[in-house]
Amino acid sequence: QVQLAESGGGSVQAGGSLRLSCAASGYTFGSRCMGWFRQAAGKEREGVAAISYGGGLTDYAASVKGRFTISRDNAKNTVYLQMNSLKAEDTAMYYCAAEGPLYCSGSGRLLPSDYAYWGQGTQVTVSS
């Protein structure tokens, strides 16, 4: 049974930083994309960042590029999202997702519909 457990969320003031972690169990990292997504109240889930198995390919939503960094430790079956210079508009539930596009190729790596497994989410609240 695949389980993705997110942690690291919390409340922070604008300009602050948080590091999210996603630990996978029952799932072996392979050649497919891992991703972070978020969903703010009343809005659709959107892609934030994605990373290939080797970490050589990453992709970011325009709204977070330059502020967020996705990384992974395959030996620990864990994916991270370092979030710096946080803004109030970053407030959302953040989700980890696995089994994305093969080799993280194509335009689907930031599309929720292209991922098979999801965690329960961790809340990030940024106050201005």
Coordinates of C-alpha atoms in Angstrom, one line a residue:
Q1 CA 0.0 0.0 0.0
V2 CA 1.5 3.3 -1.1
Q3 CA 1.6 6.0 1.5
L4 CA 3.0 9.5 1.2
A5 CA 3.3 11.4 4.4
E6 CA 3.9 15.2 4.2
S7 CA 5.3 17.2 7.1
G8 CA 6.9 20.5 7.8
G9 CA 3.9 22.8 7.3
G10 CA 3.0 25.5 9.7
S11 CA 2.4 29.2 10.2
V12 CA 5.0 31.8 9.3
Q13 CA 5.2 35.5 8.6
A14 CA 5.7 36.8 5.1
G15 CA 9.3 36.6 4.1
G16 CA 9.9 33.6 6.2
S17 CA 10.9 30.0 5.2
L18 CA 9.6 26.5 5.6
R19 CA 10.8 23.1 4.4
L20 CA 8.3 20.5 3.6
S21 CA 9.1 16.8 3.5
C22 CA 7.3 13.9 1.9
A23 CA 8.2 10.4 3.0
A24 CA 7.1 7.5 0.8
S25 CA 6.4 4.0 2.0
G26 CA 5.1 1.0 0.1
Y27 CA 6.4 2.7 -3.0
T28 CA 9.8 2.5 -4.8
F29 CA 11.0 5.6 -6.5
G30 CA 11.4 4.8 -10.1
S31 CA 11.6 6.7 -13.4
R32 CA 8.5 8.7 -12.8
C33 CA 8.1 12.3 -11.6
M34 CA 7.5 13.3 -8.0
G35 CA 5.7 16.6 -7.5
W36 CA 4.4 19.1 -5.0
F37 CA 1.0 20.6 -5.4
R38 CA -1.1 23.1 -3.4
Q39 CA -4.7 24.0 -3.0
A40 CA -5.9 27.2 -1.5
A41 CA -9.4 27.6 -0.1
G42 CA -11.9 27.9 -2.9
K43 CA -9.4 27.3 -5.6
E44 CA -8.3 24.3 -7.7
R45 CA -5.3 22.3 -7.0
E46 CA -2.2 23.6 -8.8
G47 CA 1.2 22.3 -9.5
V48 CA 4.1 23.9 -7.6
A49 CA 7.2 21.9 -8.4
A50 CA 8.2 18.6 -10.0
I51 CA 11.4 16.6 -10.0
S52 CA 12.8 13.6 -12.0
Y53 CA 14.3 10.5 -10.4
G54 CA 17.9 11.7 -10.6
G55 CA 17.0 15.2 -9.7
G56 CA 18.4 16.5 -13.0
L57 CA 15.1 17.8 -14.2
T58 CA 13.0 20.1 -12.2
D59 CA 10.1 22.3 -13.0
Y60 CA 8.3 25.1 -11.1
A61 CA 5.2 27.1 -11.4
A62 CA 6.0 30.7 -12.4
S63 CA 4.6 32.0 -9.1
V64 CA 7.2 30.2 -7.1
K65 CA 10.2 30.1 -9.4
G66 CA 13.3 31.5 -7.7
R67 CA 11.7 31.1 -4.2
F68 CA 11.0 27.4 -3.9
T69 CA 13.4 24.5 -4.5
I70 CA 12.4 20.9 -4.9
S71 CA 14.9 18.1 -4.1
R72 CA 14.9 14.4 -3.3
D73 CA 16.8 11.8 -1.4
N74 CA 16.1 8.5 -3.1
A75 CA 17.9 6.5 -0.4
K76 CA 15.4 7.9 2.1
N77 CA 12.5 7.7 -0.3
T78 CA 11.9 11.4 0.6
V79 CA 11.1 14.5 -1.5
Y80 CA 11.6 18.0 -0.1
L81 CA 10.3 21.4 -0.9
Q82 CA 12.3 24.3 0.5
M83 CA 10.1 27.5 0.5
N84 CA 11.8 30.8 0.9
S85 CA 10.5 34.4 0.8
L86 CA 7.0 33.2 1.5
K87 CA 4.1 35.4 0.6
A88 CA 0.5 35.5 1.9
E89 CA -0.6 34.1 -1.5
D90 CA 1.4 30.9 -0.8
T91 CA -1.1 30.0 1.9
A92 CA -2.6 26.6 1.0
M93 CA -2.7 22.9 1.7
Y94 CA 0.4 21.4 0.2
Y95 CA 0.3 17.9 -1.2
C96 CA 3.0 15.5 -2.3
A97 CA 2.3 13.3 -5.3
A98 CA 4.0 10.3 -6.9
E99 CA 3.9 8.3 -10.1
G100 CA 3.8 11.2 -12.4
P101 CA 4.9 11.4 -16.0
L102 CA 7.6 8.9 -17.1
Y103 CA 11.1 10.5 -16.9
C104 CA 9.2 13.7 -15.8
S105 CA 8.9 14.5 -19.5
G106 CA 6.2 16.5 -21.3
S107 CA 3.8 19.1 -20.1
G108 CA 2.0 17.0 -17.6
R109 CA 4.6 17.2 -14.8
L110 CA 2.7 20.0 -13.1
L111 CA -0.8 18.6 -13.8
P112 CA -2.6 16.9 -10.9
S113 CA -4.4 14.6 -13.3
D114 CA -1.0 13.0 -14.3
Y115 CA -0.2 11.7 -10.8
A116 CA -1.5 8.5 -9.3
Y117 CA -0.7 8.7 -5.6
W118 CA -1.3 11.5 -3.2
G119 CA -0.5 12.3 0.4
Q120 CA -3.0 13.8 2.9
G121 CA -1.4 17.3 2.8
T122 CA 0.2 19.7 5.2
Q123 CA -1.1 23.2 5.8
V124 CA 1.1 26.3 5.1
T125 CA -0.2 29.6 6.4
V126 CA 1.7 32.8 5.6
S127 CA 0.6 36.0 7.4
S128 CA 1.4 39.4 6.0

